[in-house]
Amino acid sequence: MKVANWKDAVIYQIYPRSFKDSNDDGIGDIPGIISKLDYLKSLGVDIIWLSPVYDSPNDDNGYDICDYQSIHKDFGTMEDMENLINEAKNRGIGIIMDLVINHTSDEHPWFIQSKDKTSPYRDYYIWQDKPNNWTSFFGGKAWSKVDDSYYLHLFSKKQPDLNLKNLKVIEEIKNIMHFWLKKGIMGFRCDVINVIYKTSLANGKKRLVLTGLEHYHSQKGCHDILKELRKDVMDLYPNAFTVGETVLVNTKQANELILPENKELNMVFGFQHMETDQINNKWFKTKFKPKKFMKTIFKWQEEVFWNANYLENHDQPRSVSRFGDDKKYHSESAKMLAVLNLTLKGTPYIYEGQEIGMTNAYFDSLEDYQDVESKNIYQLAKKLGFPKWLRYRLLRTASRDNARQPVQWDATFGFTKGMSWLKENPNKRYINVLDNLKNEDSILNFYKELIKLRKSSDILKKGDFKRVYLSKHVFVYERLFEAKKLTIILNMSKKIHRYPFEIDGKKILGNYKEENNKLRPYEAVIISNE
Ligand code: ISL
Ligand code: CA
């Protein structure tokens, strides 16, 4: 079966540890994913983005890789992976994998050998006699010591940064990419791809977070590497594509990475809309202001050549808890966010569990958190003298574990019969896939309907975007293709609002059944001019 091209596709992210456990060891795995392919097909998924499944000591749940060409035993075997690729292909579903090339695990044989100053692998990493003042994404210093030298790690100390000035490292990366593309995957989601090249190792300007950023963010050397990987690898595989994860980029920097004539990436995940509910960094969340959020989304729609549209992933809190209402208007607001996610111009990405409106974890004990970042930040906050209630609040609103709770397949959980690696959410009793399948008005069925609409509509797939109205809570935009037009109206609040103006046409989809001349709480409406 033919797989849709990346511009027409609906992409679904799987965080393998948390998707489906097939052998009841409490950890999601590849056979578990295979068992749910029909579910994904019926949802309308074209392409799966699989977060890392490679061998890893799991300091950062697989984003610390110790062998790029093998499968972690918790997830299965290489044969399982090949089966997944084939079984997906049989259903017309493509797969992209995570490509993590900024760093490896410190248990990767390259790094182990690199500790020896005379080894040919020494220069695979970034060693210095003295550290500079850079700080890490996960809080604290970006350098750790082995014997009398220091190595750079922009993430955890078990994630040493590769030296991408070393041409041998670039060749290794190309080989890894060929290895997987030859197995039949469609491409890669490229982890933190805009920070891979460190132009200089000079001290950075002192900043509250990420001191040193100006020496490695969006550097020319990074663009050169991406051009090379595109030409020597990606271009050799028809329909292959890449989506970059690009921290702290603006629309101009995003375009530099994705404009077709630049021949680098195909699209990128921007972060600016995700940063509208915070001050300075993700740990200091502010009240959600829909206007600020939508203004940023509109800006990216207008300025970026082709967007990767997402509201959730494995690093972000759950969207319904963050931008909607996970209590009284759970269903309405989750559906309104679905409309936003699937009617913008660009390729939509859905994160596992989003399609049933899974919520934040709201853990109340430190032991429940598993994420290395959460643990680091808790300790850092303690060191800084933050009171306990504040430390918990940081985690409750911003911990990545909010998105990592396993998928709630049925009212008893359905993810595993064993002990789940991360505590399950008690709201599985009423937020679960099985109940969603049974209930005609469920969030899941709404997603299905929307995806079907998107796929059958050239306006949604190819049409231009036009902003029409932006107020405190109500937003209107149009999608235009030839003489056809769809108008999308969103109420991003609990309040009832008047329509800002009269909109001619026929309502083709909405999250309320009965008609009304007002916009109800979290109402979303799609109107066609035909
Ligand atoms: O979530 C974040 C930190 O709070 C982001 O800054 C995140 O670290 C950044 O988006 C990079 O994320 C990616 O690379 C990390 C990995 O931990 C994340 O899971 C991955 O998505 C290091 O590989
Ligand atoms: Ca398992």
Coordinates of C-alpha atoms and ligand atoms in Angstrom, one line a residue:
M1 CA 0.0 0.0 0.0
K2 CA 1.3 3.4 -0.9
V3 CA 2.2 5.8 2.0
A4 CA 1.0 9.4 1.8
N5 CA 3.7 12.0 1.1
W6 CA 4.9 14.0 4.1
K7 CA 3.0 17.1 3.1
D8 CA -0.4 15.3 3.0
A9 CA 0.3 13.1 5.9
V10 CA -1.1 13.0 9.4
I11 CA 1.7 12.0 11.7
Y12 CA 1.4 10.3 15.1
Q13 CA 4.2 10.3 17.7
I14 CA 4.8 7.1 19.7
Y15 CA 6.8 7.2 22.9
P16 CA 7.5 3.5 22.9
R17 CA 8.0 3.0 26.7
S18 CA 4.5 4.3 27.2
F19 CA 2.5 3.1 24.3
K20 CA 1.6 -0.6 24.7
D21 CA 3.3 -3.4 26.7
S22 CA 3.0 -6.8 25.1
N23 CA 4.8 -9.0 27.7
D24 CA 3.7 -7.4 30.9
D25 CA 7.1 -6.3 32.1
G26 CA 5.6 -2.8 32.6
I27 CA 7.5 -1.3 29.6
G28 CA 5.9 -0.5 26.2
D29 CA 7.5 -2.4 23.4
I30 CA 7.6 -3.0 19.6
P31 CA 5.2 -6.0 19.5
G32 CA 2.9 -3.8 21.5
I33 CA 3.0 -1.2 18.8
I34 CA 2.4 -3.8 16.1
S35 CA -0.7 -4.9 18.0
K36 CA -2.1 -1.4 17.7
L37 CA -1.4 -0.7 14.1
D38 CA -5.0 -1.3 13.1
Y39 CA -6.1 1.1 15.7
L40 CA -3.8 3.8 14.3
K41 CA -4.9 3.0 10.8
S42 CA -8.6 3.4 11.7
L43 CA -7.7 6.8 13.3
G44 CA -6.3 7.8 10.0
V45 CA -2.6 7.9 10.8
D46 CA -0.3 7.9 7.7
I47 CA 3.1 8.1 9.4
I48 CA 4.4 7.2 12.8
W49 CA 7.3 9.0 14.4
L50 CA 8.9 6.6 16.8
S51 CA 10.9 8.1 19.7
P52 CA 14.2 6.3 20.2
V53 CA 14.1 2.5 20.4
Y54 CA 17.9 2.0 20.2
D55 CA 20.1 0.4 22.8
S56 CA 20.5 2.8 25.7
P57 CA 21.2 2.9 29.4
N58 CA 18.0 5.0 29.6
D59 CA 19.4 7.9 31.6
D60 CA 17.2 10.1 29.3
N61 CA 14.8 7.3 28.2
G62 CA 16.6 6.4 25.0
Y63 CA 17.8 9.9 24.0
D64 CA 21.1 8.6 25.3
I65 CA 22.1 6.0 22.7
C66 CA 24.9 3.4 23.1
D67 CA 24.3 1.6 19.9
Y68 CA 22.5 3.3 16.9
Q69 CA 22.1 0.0 15.0
S70 CA 20.4 -2.2 17.6
I71 CA 17.1 -2.3 19.4
H72 CA 16.9 -2.0 23.2
K73 CA 16.0 -5.4 24.6
D74 CA 13.1 -3.8 26.6
F75 CA 11.5 -2.9 23.2
G76 CA 12.2 -6.2 21.4
T77 CA 14.6 -7.3 18.7
M78 CA 15.8 -6.2 15.3
E79 CA 13.4 -8.7 13.9
D80 CA 10.5 -7.1 15.8
M81 CA 11.6 -3.7 14.3
E82 CA 11.7 -5.1 10.8
N83 CA 8.2 -6.6 11.4
L84 CA 6.9 -3.3 12.5
I85 CA 8.3 -1.6 9.4
N86 CA 6.7 -4.3 7.2
E87 CA 3.4 -4.5 9.1
A88 CA 3.1 -0.7 9.0
K89 CA 3.9 -0.7 5.3
N90 CA 1.2 -3.3 4.6
R91 CA -1.3 -0.8 6.0
G92 CA 0.1 2.1 4.1
I93 CA 1.8 3.6 7.2
G94 CA 5.3 5.0 7.0
I95 CA 7.7 5.2 9.9
I96 CA 10.3 7.9 10.9
M97 CA 12.8 7.3 13.7
D98 CA 14.5 9.7 16.0
L99 CA 18.0 10.7 14.9
V100 CA 20.0 11.9 18.0
I101 CA 23.3 13.2 16.8
N102 CA 24.1 16.0 19.1
H103 CA 25.2 13.5 21.7
T104 CA 25.5 9.8 22.5
S105 CA 25.4 7.9 25.8
D106 CA 28.5 7.9 27.9
E107 CA 28.3 4.2 27.6
H108 CA 28.7 4.2 23.8
P109 CA 31.9 2.4 22.8
W110 CA 33.1 5.6 21.1
F111 CA 32.9 7.5 24.3
I112 CA 34.5 4.8 26.4
Q113 CA 37.4 4.7 24.0
S114 CA 37.5 8.5 23.8
K115 CA 38.4 8.7 27.5
D116 CA 41.9 7.5 26.4
K117 CA 43.8 10.6 25.2
T118 CA 45.7 8.6 22.6
S119 CA 42.6 6.8 21.1
P120 CA 41.5 7.7 17.6
Y121 CA 38.0 8.2 19.2
R122 CA 39.3 11.0 21.5
D123 CA 38.3 13.5 18.9
Y124 CA 34.8 12.1 18.5
Y125 CA 33.8 14.2 21.5
I126 CA 34.6 17.7 22.9
W127 CA 37.3 17.5 25.5
Q128 CA 39.0 20.4 27.2
D129 CA 41.6 20.8 30.0
K130 CA 39.3 23.4 31.6
P131 CA 35.6 23.8 31.4
N132 CA 34.0 27.0 30.1
N133 CA 31.0 28.7 31.8
W134 CA 28.3 27.0 29.6
T135 CA 25.2 25.6 31.4
S136 CA 23.2 22.5 30.4
F137 CA 19.6 22.3 29.1
F138 CA 18.8 20.2 32.2
G139 CA 20.2 22.7 34.7
G140 CA 23.7 22.9 36.1
K141 CA 27.1 22.9 34.4
A142 CA 27.6 21.6 30.9
W143 CA 30.9 20.0 31.6
S144 CA 31.9 16.9 33.6
K145 CA 35.3 15.5 34.5
V146 CA 37.0 12.3 33.5
D147 CA 40.6 11.9 34.9
D148 CA 42.0 15.4 34.4
S149 CA 39.9 16.5 31.4
Y150 CA 36.4 17.8 30.9
Y151 CA 33.9 16.8 28.3
L152 CA 30.9 18.9 27.1
H153 CA 27.3 17.8 27.6
L154 CA 24.5 20.1 26.7
F155 CA 22.1 17.7 28.3
S156 CA 22.7 15.2 31.1
K157 CA 26.2 14.2 32.1
K158 CA 25.5 10.8 30.6
Q159 CA 24.9 12.5 27.2
P160 CA 28.4 13.7 26.0
D161 CA 28.2 15.9 22.9
L162 CA 29.7 14.6 19.7
N163 CA 32.3 16.7 17.9
L164 CA 30.7 17.3 14.6
K165 CA 33.7 19.2 13.3
N166 CA 35.3 15.7 13.0
L167 CA 34.6 14.4 9.5
K168 CA 34.8 10.8 10.8
V169 CA 31.8 11.5 13.0
I170 CA 29.8 12.8 10.0
E171 CA 30.6 9.7 8.1
E172 CA 29.4 7.6 11.1
I173 CA 26.1 9.5 11.0
K174 CA 25.7 9.0 7.3
N175 CA 26.2 5.2 7.8
I176 CA 23.6 5.1 10.6
M177 CA 21.1 7.0 8.4
H178 CA 21.7 4.6 5.4
F179 CA 21.3 1.6 7.7
W180 CA 17.8 2.6 8.8
L181 CA 16.6 4.0 5.5
K182 CA 17.6 0.8 3.7
K183 CA 15.5 -1.1 6.2
G184 CA 12.5 0.9 4.8
I185 CA 11.9 3.8 7.1
M186 CA 10.8 7.1 5.6
G187 CA 13.1 9.5 7.4
F188 CA 14.0 11.1 10.7
R189 CA 12.9 13.4 13.4
C190 CA 16.3 15.1 14.1
D191 CA 16.8 15.8 17.8
V192 CA 18.0 19.3 18.9
I193 CA 19.4 19.6 15.4
N194 CA 20.1 23.3 15.5
V195 CA 22.6 23.1 18.3
I196 CA 24.8 20.4 17.0
Y197 CA 27.7 22.6 15.8
K198 CA 29.8 24.4 18.4
T199 CA 31.6 27.2 16.5
S200 CA 33.7 28.2 19.5
L201 CA 34.2 27.0 23.0
A202 CA 34.6 30.5 24.5
N203 CA 32.8 31.6 27.6
G204 CA 29.2 32.6 26.9
K205 CA 27.3 35.8 27.9
K206 CA 25.9 35.1 31.4
R207 CA 22.2 34.1 31.1
L208 CA 19.6 32.7 33.5
V209 CA 19.4 29.6 31.4
L210 CA 21.7 28.2 28.7
T211 CA 24.8 30.3 29.1
G212 CA 26.9 29.7 26.0
L213 CA 24.0 29.5 23.6
E214 CA 25.4 32.1 21.1
H215 CA 28.3 29.8 20.4
Y216 CA 26.3 26.8 19.2
H217 CA 22.7 28.0 18.3
S218 CA 21.9 28.0 14.5
Q219 CA 25.5 28.2 13.3
K220 CA 26.7 28.1 9.7
G221 CA 28.5 24.9 10.5
C222 CA 25.2 23.3 11.3
H223 CA 23.6 24.4 8.0
D224 CA 26.6 22.9 6.1
I225 CA 26.3 19.6 7.9
L226 CA 22.5 19.4 7.1
K227 CA 23.2 20.2 3.4
E228 CA 25.7 17.4 3.3
L229 CA 23.4 14.9 5.0
R230 CA 20.6 15.9 2.6
K231 CA 22.8 15.5 -0.5
D232 CA 24.7 12.3 0.5
V233 CA 21.8 10.5 2.2
M234 CA 18.3 11.8 2.2
D235 CA 18.2 12.7 -1.5
L236 CA 19.0 9.1 -2.4
Y237 CA 15.7 7.8 -1.0
P238 CA 12.4 8.8 -2.8
N239 CA 9.7 10.3 -0.5
A240 CA 12.2 10.4 2.4
F241 CA 11.9 13.4 4.7
T242 CA 13.2 15.0 7.9
V243 CA 11.6 17.1 10.6
G244 CA 14.0 18.9 12.8
E245 CA 13.5 19.6 16.5
T246 CA 14.8 23.2 16.7
V247 CA 15.0 24.8 20.1
L248 CA 14.7 28.6 20.4
V249 CA 14.4 29.3 16.7
N250 CA 12.4 32.3 15.3
T251 CA 10.6 32.2 12.0
K252 CA 13.5 33.4 10.0
Q253 CA 15.8 30.8 11.4
A254 CA 13.2 28.1 10.8
N255 CA 12.9 29.1 7.1
E256 CA 16.7 29.0 6.7
L257 CA 16.5 25.3 7.7
I258 CA 13.5 24.3 5.6
L259 CA 13.3 26.4 2.4
P260 CA 13.4 23.9 -0.5
E261 CA 16.2 25.8 -2.2
N262 CA 18.4 25.5 0.9
K263 CA 18.2 21.7 0.7
E264 CA 18.5 21.0 4.4
L265 CA 15.4 19.8 6.4
N266 CA 11.8 19.5 5.2
M267 CA 10.1 21.1 8.3
V268 CA 10.9 21.9 11.9
F269 CA 9.2 21.9 15.2
G270 CA 9.2 25.5 16.5
F271 CA 8.8 26.2 20.2
Q272 CA 7.6 29.8 20.2
H273 CA 3.9 28.9 20.7
M274 CA 4.9 26.5 23.5
E275 CA 6.8 29.4 25.2
T276 CA 3.8 31.8 25.4
D277 CA 2.7 30.5 28.9
Q278 CA 6.1 30.9 30.6
I279 CA 8.5 33.5 31.9
N280 CA 12.1 33.1 30.8
N281 CA 12.0 29.3 30.9
K282 CA 9.6 26.4 31.0
W283 CA 9.7 26.0 34.8
F284 CA 8.1 29.3 35.4
K285 CA 4.6 28.9 33.9
T286 CA 2.3 31.8 33.8
K287 CA -1.5 31.9 33.3
F288 CA -2.3 30.7 29.7
K289 CA -3.3 33.7 27.5
P290 CA -5.0 32.4 24.4
K291 CA -4.3 35.6 22.5
K292 CA -0.6 35.5 23.0
F293 CA -0.6 31.8 22.0
M294 CA -2.7 32.3 18.8
K295 CA -0.8 35.3 17.8
T296 CA 2.4 33.2 17.7
I297 CA 0.7 30.4 15.8
F298 CA -0.7 32.9 13.3
K299 CA 2.8 34.4 12.9
W300 CA 4.3 31.0 12.1
Q301 CA 1.5 30.3 9.7
E302 CA 2.2 33.5 7.8
E303 CA 5.9 33.5 7.9
V304 CA 7.2 29.9 7.8
F305 CA 7.2 28.1 4.5
W306 CA 5.8 24.8 5.8
N307 CA 4.9 24.1 9.4
A308 CA 5.1 21.0 11.6
N309 CA 2.0 21.7 13.7
Y310 CA 1.9 20.2 17.2
L311 CA 0.4 20.9 20.6
E312 CA 2.0 18.0 22.5
N313 CA 5.0 15.7 22.5
H314 CA 6.9 13.7 25.1
D315 CA 8.6 16.8 26.5
Q316 CA 5.5 19.0 26.9
P317 CA 2.6 19.0 29.4
R318 CA -0.7 17.7 28.0
S319 CA -2.5 20.2 25.8
V320 CA -5.9 19.8 27.3
S321 CA -4.6 20.5 30.8
R322 CA -2.5 23.4 29.5
F323 CA -4.5 25.2 26.8
G324 CA -8.0 23.8 27.5
D325 CA -9.9 22.6 30.6
D326 CA -9.3 19.1 31.8
K327 CA -12.3 19.2 34.1
K328 CA -15.8 20.6 33.2
Y329 CA -15.0 21.2 29.5
H330 CA -12.6 18.3 29.0
S331 CA -14.3 16.9 25.9
E332 CA -15.2 20.3 24.3
S333 CA -11.8 21.8 24.8
A334 CA -9.9 18.7 23.7
K335 CA -12.0 18.7 20.5
M336 CA -11.4 22.5 20.0
L337 CA -7.6 21.9 20.2
A338 CA -8.0 19.0 17.7
V339 CA -9.6 21.5 15.2
L340 CA -6.7 23.8 15.7
N341 CA -4.1 21.1 15.3
L342 CA -5.7 19.7 12.1
T343 CA -6.9 22.8 10.2
L344 CA -3.6 24.8 10.1
K345 CA -1.4 24.8 7.1
G346 CA 1.4 22.3 7.4
T347 CA 1.8 18.7 8.5
P348 CA -0.1 17.9 11.7
Y349 CA 1.5 15.8 14.5
I350 CA -0.6 14.1 17.1
Y351 CA 1.0 12.7 20.3
E352 CA -0.1 9.4 21.7
G353 CA -3.1 9.8 24.0
Q354 CA -3.9 13.3 22.7
E355 CA -6.7 11.7 20.6
I356 CA -8.5 10.7 23.8
G357 CA -7.7 13.9 25.7
M358 CA -5.2 12.4 28.2
T359 CA -4.4 14.9 30.9
N360 CA -1.4 15.9 33.0
A361 CA -0.3 13.5 35.7
Y362 CA -0.7 15.6 38.8
F363 CA 1.6 13.4 40.8
D364 CA 1.8 14.3 44.5
S365 CA 5.0 12.5 45.5
L366 CA 8.5 13.0 44.3
E367 CA 9.0 9.2 44.0
D368 CA 6.4 9.1 41.2
Y369 CA 8.6 11.2 38.9
Q370 CA 11.1 9.3 36.8
D371 CA 12.5 11.9 34.4
V372 CA 16.1 12.9 34.8
E373 CA 15.3 16.5 34.0
S374 CA 12.6 16.6 36.7
K375 CA 14.9 15.1 39.3
N376 CA 17.7 17.6 38.4
I377 CA 15.4 20.6 38.6
Y378 CA 14.0 19.5 41.9
Q379 CA 17.4 19.3 43.4
L380 CA 18.5 22.5 41.8
A381 CA 15.4 24.3 43.2
K382 CA 16.1 22.8 46.6
K383 CA 19.7 24.1 46.5
L384 CA 18.4 27.6 45.5
G385 CA 16.2 27.5 48.6
F386 CA 12.8 27.2 46.9
P387 CA 10.2 26.0 49.4
K388 CA 8.8 22.5 49.0
W389 CA 5.4 23.6 47.7
L390 CA 7.0 25.6 45.0
R391 CA 9.3 22.7 44.0
Y392 CA 6.3 20.5 43.6
R393 CA 4.4 23.1 41.6
L394 CA 7.3 23.4 39.1
L395 CA 7.1 19.6 38.5
R396 CA 3.3 19.4 38.5
T397 CA 2.9 22.0 35.8
A398 CA 6.1 21.4 33.7
S399 CA 7.5 18.0 34.3
R400 CA 8.0 15.9 31.1
D401 CA 6.4 13.0 33.0
N402 CA 3.1 14.7 32.4
A403 CA 3.2 13.5 28.8
R404 CA 4.8 10.2 29.6
Q405 CA 2.1 8.4 31.5
P406 CA 1.2 5.3 29.5
V407 CA -1.7 5.3 27.1
Q408 CA -5.0 4.4 28.8
W409 CA -6.4 1.7 26.6
D410 CA -9.3 0.8 28.9
A411 CA -10.9 1.5 32.2
T412 CA -8.5 -0.9 34.0
F413 CA -5.5 0.7 32.2
G414 CA -4.9 -1.8 29.4
F415 CA -1.3 -0.7 29.0
T416 CA 0.2 -3.6 31.0
K417 CA -0.8 -6.3 33.4
G418 CA 2.5 -5.8 35.2
M419 CA 3.9 -2.9 37.1
S420 CA 3.9 0.1 34.9
W421 CA 7.3 1.9 34.7
L422 CA 5.5 5.2 35.4
K423 CA 2.5 5.5 37.6
E424 CA -0.8 5.2 35.8
N425 CA -3.4 8.0 35.9
P426 CA -6.5 7.1 38.0
N427 CA -8.6 9.0 35.4
K428 CA -8.1 6.0 33.2
R429 CA -11.6 5.0 34.5
Y430 CA -13.2 7.6 32.3
I431 CA -10.5 8.7 29.9
N432 CA -9.6 5.6 27.9
V433 CA -9.5 4.3 24.3
L434 CA -12.2 1.6 24.8
D435 CA -14.8 4.0 26.1
N436 CA -13.9 6.5 23.4
L437 CA -14.4 3.8 20.7
K438 CA -17.9 3.0 22.1
N439 CA -19.1 6.5 22.5
E440 CA -20.1 8.2 19.3
D441 CA -19.5 11.7 20.6
S442 CA -16.0 10.9 22.0
I443 CA -12.9 12.9 21.5
L444 CA -11.4 10.0 19.5
N445 CA -14.3 9.8 17.1
F446 CA -14.1 13.5 16.6
Y447 CA -10.4 13.1 15.7
K448 CA -11.3 10.4 13.2
E449 CA -13.9 12.7 11.6
L450 CA -11.5 15.6 11.4
I451 CA -8.7 13.6 10.0
K452 CA -11.1 12.2 7.4
L453 CA -12.1 15.7 6.5
R454 CA -8.6 16.9 6.2
K455 CA -7.6 14.0 3.9
S456 CA -10.5 14.6 1.6
S457 CA -9.9 18.4 1.4
D458 CA -7.4 20.1 -0.8
I459 CA -8.2 23.3 1.0
L460 CA -6.9 21.9 4.3
K461 CA -4.0 20.1 2.7
K462 CA -2.8 22.7 0.3
G463 CA -4.7 25.9 0.9
D464 CA -3.3 29.2 1.9
F465 CA -3.7 30.5 5.4
K466 CA -5.3 33.8 6.1
R467 CA -5.8 35.4 9.6
V468 CA -9.1 37.0 10.0
Y469 CA -9.8 37.8 13.6
L470 CA -7.9 37.7 16.9
S471 CA -9.3 38.8 20.2
K472 CA -8.8 37.8 23.8
H473 CA -10.6 34.5 23.4
V474 CA -12.0 34.2 19.9
F475 CA -10.0 33.4 16.8
V476 CA -11.0 33.2 13.2
Y477 CA -8.8 32.1 10.2
E478 CA -9.4 31.0 6.7
R479 CA -7.9 28.3 4.5
L480 CA -8.2 29.1 0.8
F481 CA -7.7 27.0 -2.3
E482 CA -8.8 28.1 -5.8
A483 CA -12.2 29.6 -5.2
K484 CA -12.9 27.4 -2.2
K485 CA -12.7 28.6 1.4
L486 CA -13.0 27.1 4.8
T487 CA -13.4 29.4 7.8
I488 CA -12.4 28.2 11.2
I489 CA -13.7 29.8 14.4
L490 CA -12.4 28.9 17.8
N491 CA -13.6 30.0 21.2
M492 CA -10.6 29.3 23.5
S493 CA -12.4 30.0 26.8
K494 CA -15.1 28.9 29.2
K495 CA -17.1 32.0 28.4
I496 CA -19.9 32.3 25.9
H497 CA -19.1 34.8 23.1
R498 CA -20.9 36.4 20.2
Y499 CA -19.7 35.6 16.7
P500 CA -17.4 38.5 15.9
F501 CA -19.2 38.9 12.5
E502 CA -21.6 37.1 10.3
I503 CA -20.0 34.2 8.4
D504 CA -21.7 33.0 5.3
G505 CA -21.7 29.3 4.4
K506 CA -22.5 25.9 5.7
K507 CA -21.2 24.5 8.9
I508 CA -19.4 21.2 8.0
L509 CA -17.9 20.3 11.4
G510 CA -18.1 21.5 15.0
N511 CA -17.7 20.2 18.5
Y512 CA -21.3 21.0 19.6
K513 CA -24.2 19.1 18.0
E514 CA -27.1 21.5 18.5
E515 CA -27.2 24.8 16.6
N516 CA -26.8 28.1 18.4
N517 CA -26.2 31.6 17.4
K518 CA -23.5 32.1 20.1
L519 CA -20.1 30.5 20.6
R520 CA -20.3 28.2 23.5
P521 CA -17.5 27.3 25.9
Y522 CA -14.5 26.0 23.8
E523 CA -16.7 25.8 20.7
A524 CA -15.0 25.2 17.4
V525 CA -16.7 25.5 14.1
I526 CA -15.6 24.9 10.5
I527 CA -17.7 26.7 7.8
S528 CA -17.4 26.1 4.1
N529 CA -18.3 28.6 1.4
E530 CA -19.4 26.0 -1.0
Ligands
ISL1 O1 11.9 19.8 27.3 C1 12.9 20.4 27.3 C2 13.7 20.7 28.4 O2 12.8 21.1 29.4 C3 13.5 20.9 26.1 O3 14.3 21.9 26.2 C4 14.2 19.7 25.5 O4 15.3 19.4 26.3 C5 14.6 20.0 24.2 O5 13.5 20.2 23.5 C6 15.4 18.9 23.5 O6 14.6 17.8 23.5 C7 15.1 16.6 22.9 O7 16.4 16.3 23.2 C8 16.7 15.9 24.6 C9 15.7 14.9 25.1 O8 15.8 14.8 26.4 C10 14.2 15.2 24.7 O9 13.4 14.2 25.1 C11 14.2 15.5 23.2 O10 12.9 15.7 22.7 C12 18.0 15.4 24.6 O11 18.2 14.4 23.6
CA2 CA 7.2 -4.9 27.5

